[in-house]
Tab-separated table of C-alpha atoms in Angstrom:
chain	number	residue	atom	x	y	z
A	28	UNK	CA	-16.757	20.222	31.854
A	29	UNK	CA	-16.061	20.672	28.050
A	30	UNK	CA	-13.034	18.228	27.985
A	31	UNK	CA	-14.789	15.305	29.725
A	32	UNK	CA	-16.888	15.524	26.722
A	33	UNK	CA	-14.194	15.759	23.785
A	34	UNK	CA	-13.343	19.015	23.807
A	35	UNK	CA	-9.839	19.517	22.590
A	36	UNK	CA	-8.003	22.478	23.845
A	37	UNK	CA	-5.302	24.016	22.175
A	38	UNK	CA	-4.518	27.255	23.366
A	39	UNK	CA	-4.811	29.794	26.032
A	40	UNK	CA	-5.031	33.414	25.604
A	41	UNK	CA	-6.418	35.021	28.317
A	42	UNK	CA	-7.633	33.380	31.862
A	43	UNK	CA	-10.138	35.885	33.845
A	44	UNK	CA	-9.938	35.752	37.956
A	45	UNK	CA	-12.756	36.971	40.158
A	46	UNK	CA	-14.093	36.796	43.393
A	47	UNK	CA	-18.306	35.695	43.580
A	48	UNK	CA	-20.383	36.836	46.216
A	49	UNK	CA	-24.219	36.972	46.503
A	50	UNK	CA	-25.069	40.590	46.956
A	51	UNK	CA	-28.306	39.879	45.496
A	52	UNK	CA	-29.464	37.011	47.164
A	53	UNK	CA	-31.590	38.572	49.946
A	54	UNK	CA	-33.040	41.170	46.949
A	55	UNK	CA	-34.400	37.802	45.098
A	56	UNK	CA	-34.841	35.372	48.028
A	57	UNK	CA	-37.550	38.306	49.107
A	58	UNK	CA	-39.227	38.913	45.655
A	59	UNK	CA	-39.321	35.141	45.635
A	60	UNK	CA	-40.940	35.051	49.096
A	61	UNK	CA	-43.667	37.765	48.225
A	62	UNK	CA	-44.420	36.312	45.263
A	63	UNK	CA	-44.952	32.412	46.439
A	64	UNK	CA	-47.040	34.681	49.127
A	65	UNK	CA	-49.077	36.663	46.586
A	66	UNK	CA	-52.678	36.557	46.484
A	67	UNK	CA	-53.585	38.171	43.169
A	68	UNK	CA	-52.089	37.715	39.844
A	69	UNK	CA	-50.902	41.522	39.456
A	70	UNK	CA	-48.429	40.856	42.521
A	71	UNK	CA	-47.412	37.879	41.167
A	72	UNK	CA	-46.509	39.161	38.242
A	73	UNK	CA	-44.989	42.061	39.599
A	74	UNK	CA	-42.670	40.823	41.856
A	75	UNK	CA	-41.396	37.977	38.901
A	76	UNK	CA	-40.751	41.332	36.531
A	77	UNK	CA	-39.039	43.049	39.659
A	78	UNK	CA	-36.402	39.772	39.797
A	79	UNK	CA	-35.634	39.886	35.943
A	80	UNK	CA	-35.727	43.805	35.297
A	81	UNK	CA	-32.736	43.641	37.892
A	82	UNK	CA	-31.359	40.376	36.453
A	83	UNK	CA	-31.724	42.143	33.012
A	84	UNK	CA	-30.073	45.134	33.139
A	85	UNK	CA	-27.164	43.859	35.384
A	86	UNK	CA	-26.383	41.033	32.784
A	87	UNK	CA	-26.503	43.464	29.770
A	88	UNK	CA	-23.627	43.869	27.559
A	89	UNK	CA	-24.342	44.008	23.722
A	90	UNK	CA	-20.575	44.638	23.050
A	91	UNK	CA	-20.140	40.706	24.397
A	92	UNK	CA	-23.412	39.132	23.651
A	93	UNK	CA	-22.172	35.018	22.230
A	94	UNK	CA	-23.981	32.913	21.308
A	95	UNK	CA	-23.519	29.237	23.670
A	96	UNK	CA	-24.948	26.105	23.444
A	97	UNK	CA	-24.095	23.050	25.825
A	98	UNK	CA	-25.827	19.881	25.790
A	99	UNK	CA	-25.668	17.084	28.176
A	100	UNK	CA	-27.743	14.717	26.998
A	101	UNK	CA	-28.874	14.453	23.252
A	102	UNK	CA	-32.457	13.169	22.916
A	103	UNK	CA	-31.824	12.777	19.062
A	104	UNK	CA	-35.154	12.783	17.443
A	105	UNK	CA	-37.347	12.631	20.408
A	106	UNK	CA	-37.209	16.224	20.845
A	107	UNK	CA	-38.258	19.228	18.615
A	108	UNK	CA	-38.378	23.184	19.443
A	109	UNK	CA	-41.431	24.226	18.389
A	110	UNK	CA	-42.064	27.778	19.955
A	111	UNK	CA	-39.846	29.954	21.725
A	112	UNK	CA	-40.039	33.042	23.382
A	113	UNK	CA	-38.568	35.314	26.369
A	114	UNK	CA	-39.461	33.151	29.274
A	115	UNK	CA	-41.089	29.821	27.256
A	116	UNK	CA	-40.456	26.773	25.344
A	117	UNK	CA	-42.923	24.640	23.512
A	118	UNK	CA	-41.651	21.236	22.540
A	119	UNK	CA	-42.821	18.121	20.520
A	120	UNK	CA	-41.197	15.326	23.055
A	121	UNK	CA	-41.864	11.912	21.210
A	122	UNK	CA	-41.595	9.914	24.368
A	123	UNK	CA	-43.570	7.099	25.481
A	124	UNK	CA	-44.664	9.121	28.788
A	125	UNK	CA	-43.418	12.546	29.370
A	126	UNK	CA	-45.132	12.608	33.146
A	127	UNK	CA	-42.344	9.476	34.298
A	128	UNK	CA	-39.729	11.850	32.807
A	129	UNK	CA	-41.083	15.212	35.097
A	130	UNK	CA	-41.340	12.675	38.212
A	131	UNK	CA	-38.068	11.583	37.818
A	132	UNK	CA	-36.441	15.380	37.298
A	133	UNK	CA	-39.338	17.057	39.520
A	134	UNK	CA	-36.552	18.926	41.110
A	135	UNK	CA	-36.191	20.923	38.328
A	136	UNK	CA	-39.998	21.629	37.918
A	137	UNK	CA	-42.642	23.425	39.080
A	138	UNK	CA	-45.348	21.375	39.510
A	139	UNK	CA	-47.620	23.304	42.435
A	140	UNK	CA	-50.373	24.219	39.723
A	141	UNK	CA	-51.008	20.212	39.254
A	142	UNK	CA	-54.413	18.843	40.713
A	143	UNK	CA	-53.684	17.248	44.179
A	144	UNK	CA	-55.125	14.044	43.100
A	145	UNK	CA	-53.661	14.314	39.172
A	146	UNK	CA	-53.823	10.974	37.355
A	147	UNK	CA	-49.872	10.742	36.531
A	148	UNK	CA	-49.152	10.801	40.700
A	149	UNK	CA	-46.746	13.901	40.495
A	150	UNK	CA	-46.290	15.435	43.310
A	151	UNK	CA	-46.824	19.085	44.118
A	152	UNK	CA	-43.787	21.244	44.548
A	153	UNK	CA	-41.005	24.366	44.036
A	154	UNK	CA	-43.876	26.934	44.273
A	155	UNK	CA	-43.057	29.891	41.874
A	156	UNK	CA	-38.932	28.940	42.193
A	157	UNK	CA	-37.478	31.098	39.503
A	158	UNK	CA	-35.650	29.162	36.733
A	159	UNK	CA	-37.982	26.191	36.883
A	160	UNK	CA	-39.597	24.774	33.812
A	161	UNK	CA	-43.428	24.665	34.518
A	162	UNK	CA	-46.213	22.424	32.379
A	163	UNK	CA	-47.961	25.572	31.873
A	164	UNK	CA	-51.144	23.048	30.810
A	165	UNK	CA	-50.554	21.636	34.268
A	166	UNK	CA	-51.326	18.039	32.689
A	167	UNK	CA	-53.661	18.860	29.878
A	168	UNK	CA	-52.149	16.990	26.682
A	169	UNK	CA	-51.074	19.578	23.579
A	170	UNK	CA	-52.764	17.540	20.583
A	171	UNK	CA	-52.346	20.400	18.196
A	172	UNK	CA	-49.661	23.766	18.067
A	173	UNK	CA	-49.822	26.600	15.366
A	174	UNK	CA	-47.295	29.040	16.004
A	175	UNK	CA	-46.962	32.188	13.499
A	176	UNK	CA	-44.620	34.446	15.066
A	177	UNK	CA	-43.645	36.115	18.367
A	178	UNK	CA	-46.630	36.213	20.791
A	179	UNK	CA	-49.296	34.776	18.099
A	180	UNK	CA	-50.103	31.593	18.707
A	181	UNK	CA	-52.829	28.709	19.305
A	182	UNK	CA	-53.244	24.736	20.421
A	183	UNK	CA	-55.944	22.188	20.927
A	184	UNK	CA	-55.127	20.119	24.325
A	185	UNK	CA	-57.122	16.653	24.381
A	186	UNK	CA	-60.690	17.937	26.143
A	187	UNK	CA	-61.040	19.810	22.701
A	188	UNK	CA	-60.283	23.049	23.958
A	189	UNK	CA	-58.682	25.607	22.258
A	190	UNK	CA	-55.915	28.276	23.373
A	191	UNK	CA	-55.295	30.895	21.385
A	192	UNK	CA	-52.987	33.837	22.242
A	193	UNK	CA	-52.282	37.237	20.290
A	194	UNK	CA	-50.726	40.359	21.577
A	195	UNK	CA	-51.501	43.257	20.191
A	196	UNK	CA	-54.843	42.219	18.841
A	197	UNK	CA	-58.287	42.528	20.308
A	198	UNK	CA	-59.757	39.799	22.594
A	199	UNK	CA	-62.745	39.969	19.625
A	200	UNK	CA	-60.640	39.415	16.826
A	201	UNK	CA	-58.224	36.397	18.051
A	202	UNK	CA	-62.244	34.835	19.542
A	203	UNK	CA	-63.097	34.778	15.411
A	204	UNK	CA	-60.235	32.987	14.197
């Protein structure tokens, strides 16, 4: 993959042979099942943490942690990282209509939260499918983001409401900011 795009190679030390096998599969497929089945948040949310606390621990090795970074299409200025954290992204996409861009790649969203009858015509799908990205606004326009650190954050979507999220602090407190 790395050559087609320029990559040069010059050497080989070491070439790593393996067999791959599922032996997970039917461990996630039914966390995946019970949670697309769930009826309360708590279940939901349990049954996402039981996926990646397995995930997790299996993939840990601090001895070999590298850091990797492959792109396959560059956006140039159109896109900005605004916010990360464990399991989100907030971007600034300068882009005439985002919506076209999540009906064209819906298969790699989530878009089951949307309204049935939303006004940019995408189309419901990929309940709760793990490694999905998800409009988490579910169509509501960010206007405004204010991110301070890990976990503290707030933003203004175009109805004038405000979001505001702070863990660790009382729901009093982050109200008065």
């Amino acid at each position: 993959m790395y050559l087609k795009h320029g990559l040069r190679l010059k050497k080989i030390i070491r070439v790593l042979r393996f067999k791959q096998s599922p032996w997970l599969k039917k461990y996630i497929d039914l966390n995946t099942t019970l949670r697309q089945q769930a009826k309360n948040d708590f279940d939901k949310i349990f049954y996402k943490l039981m996926i990646n606390s397995v995930y997790g621990k299996l993939m840990k090795n601090v001895r070999k942690y590298r850091d990797a970074c492959m792109t396959t299409k560059w956006e140039g200025h159109k896109a900005k990282l605004l916010y990360t954290d464990t399991d989100s992204l907030i971007y600034q996409l300068n882009v005439p209509d985002i919506y076209e861009h999540i009906k064209e790649d819906s298969q790699r969203f989530d878009t089951s939260d949307y309204e049935p009858n939303n006004p940019y015509g995408i189309e419901r799908r990929n309940k709760k499918v793990p490694g999905l990205m998800q409009d988490e606004n579910n169509g509501q326009i960010m206007l405004e983001f204010v991110g301070l650190r890990a976990k503290m954050y707030a933003y203004k979507v175009h109805n004038d409401k405000i979001v505001k999220r702070s863990k660790g602090s009382t729901l009093a407190s982050v109200k008065k900011i």
